[in-house]
Coordinates of C-alpha atoms in Angstrom, one line a residue:
M27 CA -21.6 -59.3 5.2
D28 CA -23.1 -55.9 4.5
I29 CA -21.0 -52.8 4.7
G30 CA -23.1 -51.2 7.4
T31 CA -22.3 -54.0 9.8
I32 CA -18.7 -53.9 8.8
S33 CA -18.6 -50.1 9.5
L34 CA -20.0 -50.6 13.0
V35 CA -17.6 -53.5 13.8
L36 CA -14.7 -51.3 12.5
M37 CA -15.6 -48.3 14.7
L38 CA -16.1 -50.4 17.8
G39 CA -13.0 -52.4 17.2
L40 CA -10.8 -49.3 16.7
I41 CA -12.1 -47.8 20.0
V42 CA -11.5 -51.0 21.9
L43 CA -8.0 -51.6 20.5
L44 CA -6.8 -48.1 21.1
A45 CA -8.4 -48.1 24.6
I46 CA -6.3 -51.1 25.6
G47 CA -3.2 -49.4 24.5
M48 CA -2.4 -51.1 21.2
P49 CA -0.3 -49.0 18.8
L50 CA -2.3 -47.4 16.1
G51 CA -0.4 -49.0 13.2
L52 CA -0.9 -52.5 14.6
A53 CA -4.5 -51.9 15.5
S54 CA -5.2 -50.6 12.0
A55 CA -3.5 -53.5 10.3
I56 CA -5.5 -56.1 12.4
L57 CA -8.8 -54.3 11.6
A58 CA -7.9 -54.2 7.9
V59 CA -7.6 -58.0 7.8
L60 CA -10.9 -58.3 9.7
V61 CA -12.6 -55.9 7.2
L62 CA -11.4 -57.9 4.2
V63 CA -12.4 -61.2 5.7
M64 CA -15.9 -59.9 6.7
K65 CA -16.5 -58.5 3.2
F66 CA -15.0 -61.1 0.9
E67 CA -14.7 -64.4 2.9
P68 CA -16.8 -64.2 6.1
E69 CA -16.9 -68.0 6.4
L70 CA -13.3 -67.8 7.7
L71 CA -14.7 -66.4 10.9
W72 CA -16.5 -69.6 11.9
A73 CA -14.8 -72.1 9.6
P74 CA -11.1 -71.2 9.4
W75 CA -10.3 -74.6 7.8
T76 CA -11.8 -73.2 4.6
F77 CA -8.8 -71.0 4.1
G78 CA -7.8 -71.0 0.5
D79 CA -11.3 -71.7 -0.9
G80 CA -12.7 -68.1 -1.1
I81 CA -12.1 -65.0 -3.2
L82 CA -9.8 -63.5 -0.7
T83 CA -7.4 -66.4 -0.1
G84 CA -8.1 -68.7 -3.0
R85 CA -5.7 -67.0 -5.5
P86 CA -2.7 -65.5 -3.9
G87 CA -1.4 -62.5 -5.7
S88 CA -4.7 -61.5 -7.1
G89 CA -8.1 -60.1 -5.9
P90 CA -8.5 -57.6 -3.1
L91 CA -5.2 -58.4 -1.4
N92 CA -3.3 -57.6 -4.6
I93 CA -5.1 -54.3 -5.0
L94 CA -4.3 -53.4 -1.4
A95 CA -0.7 -54.3 -1.8
Q96 CA -0.4 -52.1 -4.9
K97 CA -2.0 -49.2 -3.0
I98 CA 0.4 -49.5 -0.1
Y99 CA 3.5 -49.9 -2.3
G100 CA 2.5 -46.9 -4.4
L101 CA 2.1 -44.8 -1.2
L102 CA 5.5 -45.9 0.3
T103 CA 7.4 -45.4 -3.0
D104 CA 6.0 -41.9 -3.6
Y105 CA 9.0 -39.6 -4.1
V106 CA 7.6 -36.8 -2.0
L107 CA 7.5 -39.1 1.1
I108 CA 11.3 -38.7 1.3
S109 CA 10.8 -35.1 2.3
I110 CA 9.4 -36.1 5.7
P111 CA 12.7 -37.5 7.2
L112 CA 14.6 -34.6 5.6
F113 CA 12.4 -32.0 7.3
I114 CA 12.6 -34.0 10.6
F115 CA 16.4 -34.1 10.3
M116 CA 16.4 -30.3 9.7
A117 CA 14.3 -29.8 12.8
A118 CA 16.6 -32.0 14.9
L119 CA 19.6 -30.1 13.8
L120 CA 17.9 -26.8 14.6
E121 CA 16.9 -28.0 18.0
R122 CA 20.4 -29.1 19.0
S123 CA 22.3 -26.1 17.5
G124 CA 22.4 -22.6 18.8
I125 CA 20.5 -21.1 15.8
A126 CA 17.2 -20.9 17.6
K127 CA 18.6 -19.4 20.7
D128 CA 20.4 -16.6 18.8
M129 CA 17.2 -16.0 16.9
Y130 CA 15.3 -15.6 20.1
S131 CA 17.9 -13.2 21.5
S132 CA 17.8 -11.1 18.3
L133 CA 14.0 -10.9 18.3
N134 CA 14.0 -10.0 22.0
V135 CA 16.4 -7.1 21.4
W136 CA 13.8 -5.4 19.2
L137 CA 10.8 -6.0 21.4
N138 CA 12.2 -5.9 25.0
R139 CA 10.5 -2.5 25.7
T140 CA 7.1 -3.7 24.5
R141 CA 4.6 -5.0 27.1
G142 CA 4.2 -8.7 26.4
G143 CA 7.3 -8.5 24.2
I144 CA 8.7 -11.9 25.3
A145 CA 5.4 -13.6 24.5
I146 CA 5.2 -11.9 21.1
V147 CA 8.8 -12.8 20.4
T148 CA 8.0 -16.5 21.3
S149 CA 5.1 -16.4 18.7
I150 CA 7.2 -14.8 16.0
M151 CA 10.0 -17.3 16.6
A152 CA 7.5 -20.2 16.4
V153 CA 6.3 -18.9 13.0
I154 CA 9.9 -18.7 11.7
M155 CA 10.7 -22.2 13.0
A156 CA 7.4 -23.5 11.4
A157 CA 8.4 -22.0 8.1
M158 CA 11.8 -23.6 8.4
S159 CA 10.9 -27.2 9.1
G160 CA 7.1 -27.8 9.7
I161 CA 7.8 -30.0 12.8
I162 CA 5.5 -29.5 15.8
G163 CA 7.0 -31.5 18.8
G164 CA 10.5 -30.1 18.5
E165 CA 9.2 -26.5 18.4
V166 CA 7.3 -26.9 21.7
V167 CA 10.2 -28.5 23.4
L168 CA 12.6 -25.9 22.1
L169 CA 10.4 -23.0 23.1
G170 CA 9.8 -24.6 26.5
L171 CA 13.6 -24.7 27.1
I172 CA 14.3 -21.2 25.8
A173 CA 11.2 -19.0 26.4
L174 CA 9.4 -20.5 29.4
P175 CA 12.2 -19.9 32.0
Q176 CA 12.7 -16.4 30.6
M177 CA 9.0 -15.5 30.9
L178 CA 8.6 -17.0 34.4
R179 CA 11.8 -15.2 35.6
L180 CA 10.4 -11.9 34.3
G181 CA 7.1 -12.4 36.2
Y182 CA 4.8 -13.3 33.3
N183 CA 1.5 -14.9 34.1
Q184 CA 2.1 -18.7 34.0
N185 CA -1.0 -19.5 32.0
L186 CA -0.1 -16.9 29.4
A187 CA 3.4 -18.3 29.1
I188 CA 2.2 -21.9 28.8
G189 CA -0.5 -21.1 26.3
T190 CA 1.7 -18.9 24.2
I191 CA 4.4 -21.6 23.9
C192 CA 2.2 -24.5 23.0
A193 CA -0.3 -22.6 20.7
S194 CA 2.6 -21.0 18.9
G195 CA 4.7 -24.1 18.9
S196 CA 1.9 -26.0 17.1
L197 CA 1.8 -23.6 14.2
G198 CA 3.9 -26.0 12.2
T199 CA 0.7 -27.8 11.4
M200 CA -0.6 -24.8 9.4
I201 CA 2.4 -22.9 8.1
P202 CA 4.3 -24.4 5.1
P203 CA 6.2 -26.7 4.8
S204 CA 3.8 -28.6 7.0
I205 CA 4.2 -32.3 7.2
V206 CA 0.5 -32.7 7.8
L207 CA -0.2 -31.0 4.5
I208 CA 2.4 -33.3 2.8
I209 CA 0.7 -36.5 4.1
Y210 CA -2.7 -35.1 3.2
G211 CA -1.6 -34.3 -0.4
L212 CA -0.1 -37.8 -0.7
I213 CA -3.3 -39.5 0.5
T214 CA -5.8 -37.4 -1.5
E215 CA -3.5 -36.9 -4.6
T216 CA -3.8 -33.1 -4.2
S217 CA -1.0 -30.8 -5.3
I218 CA 1.2 -30.2 -2.2
K219 CA 2.5 -27.0 -3.7
A220 CA -1.1 -25.7 -4.0
L221 CA -1.8 -26.8 -0.4
F222 CA 1.3 -24.9 0.8
T223 CA 0.1 -21.8 -1.1
A224 CA -3.4 -22.1 0.2
A225 CA -2.2 -22.5 3.8
F226 CA -0.1 -19.3 3.9
I227 CA -2.9 -16.8 4.7
P228 CA -4.8 -19.0 7.2
G229 CA -1.5 -20.0 8.9
F230 CA -0.4 -16.4 9.3
M231 CA -3.9 -15.3 10.2
L232 CA -3.9 -17.7 13.2
A233 CA -0.4 -16.5 14.2
S234 CA -1.7 -12.9 14.1
F235 CA -4.7 -13.8 16.2
I236 CA -2.4 -15.2 18.8
I237 CA -0.2 -12.1 18.8
I238 CA -3.3 -9.8 18.9
Y239 CA -4.6 -11.8 21.9
I240 CA -1.3 -11.4 23.7
I241 CA -1.3 -7.6 23.1
I242 CA -4.9 -7.1 24.3
R243 CA -4.5 -9.4 27.3
T244 CA -1.3 -7.7 28.5
Q245 CA -2.6 -4.2 27.9
M246 CA -5.7 -5.0 29.9
N247 CA -3.7 -6.9 32.6
P248 CA -0.3 -5.3 32.8
H249 CA 0.7 -7.5 35.8
H250 CA 0.5 -10.5 33.4
A251 CA 3.5 -9.2 31.5
P252 CA 5.5 -6.6 33.5
L253 CA 8.2 -4.7 31.7
A254 CA 11.8 -5.4 32.7
E255 CA 12.2 -1.8 33.9
E256 CA 9.1 -2.1 36.1
R257 CA 10.3 -5.4 37.5
L258 CA 13.7 -4.0 38.4
H259 CA 12.3 -1.0 40.1
N260 CA 9.9 -3.1 42.1
E261 CA 12.6 -5.5 43.1
L262 CA 14.8 -2.6 44.2
A263 CA 12.0 -1.1 46.2
A264 CA 11.3 -4.4 48.0
L265 CA 15.0 -5.1 48.7
P266 CA 16.2 -5.0 52.3
E267 CA 18.7 -2.4 53.2
G268 CA 21.4 -4.8 54.1
D269 CA 21.6 -6.8 50.8
S270 CA 24.1 -4.5 49.1
A271 CA 25.4 -7.1 46.6
K272 CA 22.0 -7.8 45.1
R273 CA 21.2 -4.1 45.1
Q274 CA 24.3 -3.4 43.1
R275 CA 23.5 -6.2 40.7
L276 CA 20.0 -5.0 40.1
E277 CA 21.1 -1.3 39.7
A278 CA 23.7 -2.4 37.2
E279 CA 21.1 -4.4 35.3
L280 CA 18.7 -1.4 35.4
A281 CA 21.4 1.0 34.1
D282 CA 22.3 -1.4 31.3
F283 CA 18.6 -1.7 30.3
E284 CA 18.1 2.1 30.4
A285 CA 21.3 2.6 28.3
Q286 CA 19.8 0.5 25.5
P287 CA 18.5 2.4 22.4
R288 CA 14.8 3.2 22.4
G289 CA 12.2 5.0 20.3
L290 CA 13.4 6.6 17.0
E291 CA 17.0 5.5 17.6
K292 CA 15.9 1.8 17.8
L293 CA 13.8 2.3 14.7
M294 CA 16.8 3.7 12.8
L295 CA 18.9 0.7 14.0
F296 CA 16.2 -1.7 12.8
G297 CA 16.0 0.2 9.4
G298 CA 19.7 -0.3 8.9
F299 CA 19.5 -4.0 9.7
V300 CA 16.6 -4.4 7.2
A301 CA 18.5 -2.4 4.6
V302 CA 21.4 -4.8 4.8
L303 CA 19.0 -7.8 4.5
V304 CA 17.2 -6.3 1.5
A305 CA 20.4 -5.4 -0.2
G306 CA 21.8 -8.9 0.3
F307 CA 18.6 -10.5 -0.9
S308 CA 18.5 -8.3 -4.0
V309 CA 22.1 -9.1 -4.9
A310 CA 21.3 -12.8 -4.7
L311 CA 18.3 -12.3 -7.0
F312 CA 20.3 -10.2 -9.4
L313 CA 23.1 -12.8 -9.7
R314 CA 20.4 -15.5 -10.2
A315 CA 18.6 -13.6 -12.9
A316 CA 22.0 -12.8 -14.6
F317 CA 23.0 -16.5 -14.5
F318 CA 19.8 -17.6 -16.1
E319 CA 20.0 -14.9 -18.7
F320 CA 23.6 -15.0 -19.7
S321 CA 24.0 -18.8 -19.4
G322 CA 21.3 -19.2 -22.0
Q323 CA 18.9 -21.1 -19.7
N324 CA 16.1 -18.5 -20.3
A325 CA 16.4 -18.9 -24.1
A326 CA 16.5 -22.7 -23.8
N327 CA 13.5 -22.8 -21.4
T328 CA 10.5 -23.5 -23.7
G329 CA 8.0 -23.6 -20.8
A330 CA 7.2 -21.0 -18.2
S331 CA 10.1 -18.6 -17.5
Y332 CA 11.9 -18.7 -14.2
V333 CA 10.2 -16.7 -11.4
Y334 CA 12.1 -13.4 -11.2
G335 CA 14.8 -14.9 -13.3
T336 CA 14.6 -12.9 -16.6
A337 CA 16.6 -9.9 -17.8
D338 CA 13.5 -7.7 -17.2
Y339 CA 14.1 -7.9 -13.5
L340 CA 17.9 -7.0 -13.6
P341 CA 17.3 -3.2 -13.4
W342 CA 14.8 -3.6 -10.6
F343 CA 17.2 -5.7 -8.5
G344 CA 20.1 -3.4 -9.3
G345 CA 18.1 -0.3 -8.4
T346 CA 17.0 -1.9 -5.1
V347 CA 20.7 -2.5 -4.2
V348 CA 21.6 1.1 -5.0
L349 CA 18.7 2.4 -3.0
M350 CA 19.5 0.3 0.0
L351 CA 23.2 1.4 -0.1
A352 CA 22.1 5.0 -0.3
L353 CA 19.9 4.5 2.8
I354 CA 22.8 2.8 4.6
F355 CA 25.4 5.5 3.9
F356 CA 23.2 8.7 3.9
V357 CA 20.2 8.0 6.1
F358 CA 21.0 5.4 8.7
G359 CA 24.8 5.8 8.7
R360 CA 27.5 3.1 8.6
D361 CA 28.0 3.0 12.4
R362 CA 24.3 2.7 13.2
T363 CA 23.8 0.1 10.4
A364 CA 26.7 -2.0 11.9
Q365 CA 25.2 -1.8 15.3
G366 CA 21.8 -2.7 14.0
W367 CA 23.3 -5.7 12.2
N368 CA 25.0 -6.9 15.4
M369 CA 21.7 -6.6 17.2
G370 CA 19.7 -8.6 14.6
K371 CA 22.2 -10.9 13.0
G372 CA 20.7 -13.9 14.8
L373 CA 17.8 -13.7 12.5
V374 CA 19.9 -14.1 9.3
P375 CA 20.4 -18.0 9.4
P376 CA 16.7 -18.7 9.8
I377 CA 15.8 -16.3 7.0
V378 CA 18.5 -18.0 4.8
V379 CA 17.0 -21.4 5.5
I380 CA 13.5 -20.2 4.8
G381 CA 14.7 -18.6 1.6
V382 CA 16.4 -21.8 0.6
V383 CA 13.4 -24.1 1.3
M384 CA 10.4 -21.9 0.2
G385 CA 12.4 -20.0 -2.5
S386 CA 13.4 -23.3 -4.1
I387 CA 9.8 -24.5 -4.2
Y388 CA 8.1 -21.3 -5.4
G389 CA 11.1 -20.1 -7.5
G390 CA 10.6 -23.1 -9.7
I391 CA 14.1 -24.4 -8.9
T392 CA 13.2 -27.7 -7.2
G393 CA 10.3 -29.8 -5.9
I394 CA 9.3 -30.4 -2.3
T395 CA 11.7 -33.2 -1.7
E396 CA 14.8 -31.5 -3.1
A397 CA 13.9 -28.3 -1.2
A398 CA 13.8 -30.3 2.1
G399 CA 17.2 -31.8 1.3
M400 CA 18.6 -28.3 0.5
G401 CA 17.2 -26.9 3.7
A402 CA 18.7 -29.7 5.8
L403 CA 22.1 -29.2 4.1
A404 CA 21.8 -25.4 4.7
V405 CA 21.2 -25.9 8.4
L406 CA 24.2 -28.3 8.6
I407 CA 26.5 -25.9 6.8
I408 CA 25.4 -23.0 9.1
A409 CA 26.1 -25.2 12.1
I410 CA 29.5 -26.0 10.7
F411 CA 30.3 -22.3 10.2
R412 CA 29.1 -21.5 13.7
G413 CA 31.4 -24.1 15.1
E414 CA 28.6 -26.1 16.6
A415 CA 28.7 -29.1 14.2
S416 CA 30.1 -32.4 15.7
W417 CA 29.7 -36.1 15.2
D418 CA 27.6 -36.2 18.4
L419 CA 25.2 -33.6 17.0
L420 CA 25.0 -35.3 13.6
W421 CA 24.5 -38.8 15.1
D422 CA 21.9 -37.6 17.7
S423 CA 19.9 -35.8 14.9
L424 CA 20.1 -38.9 12.7
M425 CA 18.9 -41.2 15.4
R426 CA 16.0 -38.9 16.3
T427 CA 15.1 -38.7 12.6
L428 CA 15.2 -42.5 12.3
K429 CA 12.9 -43.0 15.3
S430 CA 10.4 -40.3 14.3
T431 CA 10.3 -41.4 10.7
G432 CA 9.9 -45.1 11.7
T433 CA 6.9 -44.2 13.8
I434 CA 5.3 -42.2 11.0
I435 CA 6.0 -45.0 8.4
W436 CA 4.5 -47.8 10.5
V437 CA 1.4 -45.8 11.3
T438 CA 1.2 -44.9 7.6
I439 CA 1.4 -48.6 6.6
G440 CA -1.2 -49.8 9.1
A441 CA -3.6 -46.9 8.6
A442 CA -3.3 -47.0 4.8
T443 CA -4.0 -50.7 4.9
L444 CA -7.2 -50.2 6.9
A445 CA -8.2 -47.2 4.7
G446 CA -7.6 -49.2 1.6
A447 CA -9.4 -52.3 2.9
Y448 CA -12.4 -50.2 3.9
T449 CA -12.4 -48.5 0.5
I450 CA -12.3 -51.8 -1.4
A451 CA -15.2 -53.0 0.8
G452 CA -17.2 -50.0 -0.4
G453 CA -17.1 -48.1 2.9
P454 CA -16.6 -44.5 1.7
T455 CA -19.3 -44.9 -0.9
Y456 CA -21.7 -46.3 1.7
V457 CA -21.0 -43.4 4.2
A458 CA -21.2 -40.8 1.4
D459 CA -24.5 -42.2 0.1
F460 CA -25.9 -42.3 3.6
I461 CA -25.0 -38.7 4.5
V462 CA -25.8 -37.1 1.1
G463 CA -29.1 -39.1 1.0
S464 CA -30.1 -37.9 4.4
E465 CA -30.6 -34.4 2.9
L466 CA -29.1 -32.6 5.8
P467 CA -28.0 -29.0 5.3
T468 CA -24.5 -28.8 3.8
M469 CA -23.0 -26.7 6.6
L470 CA -24.5 -29.0 9.2
V471 CA -22.8 -32.0 7.6
I472 CA -19.5 -30.1 7.6
L473 CA -19.9 -29.0 11.2
M474 CA -20.6 -32.7 12.2
M475 CA -17.3 -33.6 10.4
M476 CA -15.5 -30.9 12.3
L477 CA -16.8 -32.2 15.6
I478 CA -15.8 -35.8 14.7
L479 CA -12.3 -34.6 13.8
L480 CA -12.0 -32.6 17.0
F481 CA -13.1 -35.6 19.0
M482 CA -10.8 -38.0 17.2
G483 CA -8.0 -35.5 17.5
A484 CA -8.2 -35.5 21.3
F485 CA -7.5 -39.3 21.3
M486 CA -5.7 -40.2 18.1
D487 CA -2.5 -39.1 16.4
W488 CA -2.9 -36.8 13.3
V489 CA -1.3 -39.4 11.0
G490 CA -4.0 -42.0 11.8
I491 CA -6.7 -39.4 11.3
V492 CA -5.5 -38.2 7.9
L493 CA -5.1 -41.8 6.7
L494 CA -8.3 -43.2 8.2
I495 CA -10.9 -40.4 8.2
I496 CA -9.9 -38.1 5.2
P497 CA -10.5 -40.9 2.6
V498 CA -14.1 -41.2 4.0
F499 CA -14.8 -37.5 4.5
L500 CA -13.3 -35.9 1.4
P501 CA -15.6 -37.8 -1.1
I502 CA -18.6 -36.6 0.9
V503 CA -17.5 -33.0 0.8
Q504 CA -16.9 -33.2 -2.9
R505 CA -20.4 -34.4 -3.4
L506 CA -22.0 -31.6 -1.4
P507 CA -23.6 -28.7 -3.2
I508 CA -20.6 -26.3 -3.8
E509 CA -22.8 -23.2 -3.5
E510 CA -23.8 -24.1 0.0
I511 CA -20.2 -24.5 1.4
G512 CA -19.5 -21.4 3.5
L513 CA -21.6 -18.3 4.1
L514 CA -19.5 -15.7 2.2
G515 CA -18.5 -16.2 -1.4
E516 CA -18.6 -19.4 -3.5
L517 CA -15.8 -21.9 -3.6
N518 CA -14.4 -23.0 -6.9
P519 CA -15.1 -26.8 -7.4
R520 CA -11.4 -27.3 -8.3
H521 CA -10.4 -26.1 -4.9
V522 CA -12.6 -28.2 -2.7
A523 CA -9.9 -30.7 -1.8
I524 CA -7.4 -27.9 -1.1
W525 CA -9.9 -26.0 1.1
F526 CA -10.8 -29.1 3.0
G527 CA -7.1 -29.9 3.5
V528 CA -6.4 -26.5 5.1
V529 CA -9.6 -26.8 7.2
F530 CA -8.4 -30.2 8.4
C531 CA -5.0 -28.8 9.3
M532 CA -6.6 -26.1 11.3
N533 CA -8.7 -28.7 13.1
M534 CA -5.5 -30.7 13.9
Q535 CA -4.1 -27.4 15.3
V536 CA -6.9 -27.6 17.9
S537 CA -6.2 -31.2 18.6
F538 CA -2.6 -30.6 19.6
L539 CA -3.9 -28.6 22.6
S540 CA -7.1 -30.6 23.3
P541 CA -7.3 -32.5 26.6
P542 CA -6.9 -35.2 27.7
F543 CA -4.2 -36.3 25.3
G544 CA -3.2 -33.0 23.6
P545 CA 0.5 -33.9 22.6
A546 CA 1.7 -30.3 23.0
A547 CA 1.0 -30.6 26.8
F548 CA 3.2 -33.6 27.1
Y549 CA 6.0 -32.1 25.0
L550 CA 6.0 -29.0 27.3
K551 CA 5.7 -31.1 30.5
S552 CA 8.9 -32.9 29.6
V553 CA 10.9 -29.7 29.9
A554 CA 8.7 -27.6 32.3
P555 CA 9.7 -26.9 35.9
P556 CA 8.4 -29.5 38.4
H557 CA 5.8 -27.2 39.9
I558 CA 3.9 -26.9 36.6
S559 CA 1.5 -29.9 36.4
L560 CA -0.4 -31.2 33.4
T561 CA -3.5 -29.6 34.8
D562 CA -1.8 -26.2 34.9
I563 CA -0.7 -26.7 31.3
F564 CA -4.2 -27.6 30.0
K565 CA -5.7 -24.7 32.0
G566 CA -3.3 -22.4 30.1
F567 CA -4.5 -23.8 26.8
L568 CA -8.2 -22.8 27.1
P569 CA -8.2 -19.2 25.7
F570 CA -5.8 -20.3 22.9
I571 CA -8.1 -23.2 21.9
G572 CA -10.8 -20.6 21.6
I573 CA -8.6 -18.5 19.3
Q574 CA -8.0 -21.6 17.2
I575 CA -11.7 -22.3 16.9
I576 CA -12.3 -18.7 15.8
A577 CA -9.7 -19.2 13.1
L578 CA -11.4 -22.5 12.1
S579 CA -14.8 -20.7 12.0
V580 CA -13.3 -18.1 9.6
L581 CA -12.3 -20.8 7.1
L582 CA -15.8 -22.3 7.3
I583 CA -17.7 -19.0 7.0
W584 CA -15.4 -17.6 4.3
P585 CA -13.8 -20.5 2.4
N586 CA -12.4 -18.3 -0.4
I587 CA -9.8 -17.0 2.0
V588 CA -7.9 -20.3 1.3
T589 CA -7.9 -19.6 -2.5
I590 CA -6.7 -16.0 -2.5
L591 CA -3.1 -16.9 -3.4
L592 CA -4.0 -19.8 -5.8

């Protein structure tokens, strides 16, 4: 049977099976068998008694089935795949411990006098959590539990609160260590470290777009994000004369708020906190470089030297420590620094975890998998020191990890089977020849791909898309004229797969908010107050989907933004 007919049957079959509610992993596996039968032994469809006579079933352990089995086995035994349950376990521990709540409180201390400060704090917290674990669903749920009640209580616009939580909570797709990037790297055999590096600027660009939008919207519509001081004055003015108990409570709350540091004093407190952080970080780097130097590891290392690990950096680290101590004692003052530390110490555990994970990867200490394990261990140790660790916490986190990993693995097996079967049948080559041979403009082809990904993302999980669609789309992109990709600058041919991976992740960022099945909406609905409906949630998404599309457009217009750090 020709591959064009097989492609049509595959597309229609996938739509029908998903429409009737069949799990993606099972639907993909069934269609994989159908694709192989139609290509290599179509007579089985109308004469099943001929089983064992054809190229597909005639010689067990050889032929297309053997190639497919080897592909799936290679994917499932890839060492990097172990990092996924480790990152999920880390996210589960974070969600159930008080680390995230303390981080939110510390961020709020510094921005509580800024209009829209709670929304900005929510976005910054989402960025930090994304850089810790790269998990999406847990972030949205956690922000929904911590930030949504706070914003609604303070009189924030409901749509602004909902959109901020879900758009920011989905940043784990873009900001390393993103699980989406890990799966993409495994499927396309692209360097995951290079994908992480390339995604830094686009990920933080999207986060900055969200924060800028919040600032502009709240400045243009102050009633969308009233300041705490304004809210208290308004409540006092509207309070009946007889309600003395509530009046006393509001006046005490107002007095407490007005007594908090502001202006230059708050800036000095923040400076003292930052000085302590920088000093501690510099001491750690100094000890690391000294260990590598005096233990003889630098001399024994015949390859590239350890990043910031040679003796040349010792004076710089030592000088930084001395400078920070001078600022603490002679500029900020010990008392002010201590107060600033108490105000911001909730940020320290997340910074430590990020330093362990990303520092291990980019410091040349470990690979992705080992860094994930070290990060999970760091979160567990922090929970123990905070007195929050228990057998119930550990068991609950392990069970959630098992369920989430099992779902991903079964979808991976089914989708990888279908993708492999379609590849053996010649599908990607057929589609690539058809599109390239049509002589359509390069950017039009890429835009069509983006529309297909956006459409698929509204109905299908990202795991299925990366396993089913990317093996078809990436070869097409690699065959397009490199000089016609983008409008500003020219992409290096070596970076095409990396650029397309980051563009794909940005596209999936949109899919997490896209109706009717945007998963972020359902994550938030599970913890939102009863009066907030799914319609309300999707309504709050609209401006943030526009922001995500603008960020996606930047990557398409200026592709070299992805390669700046490579």
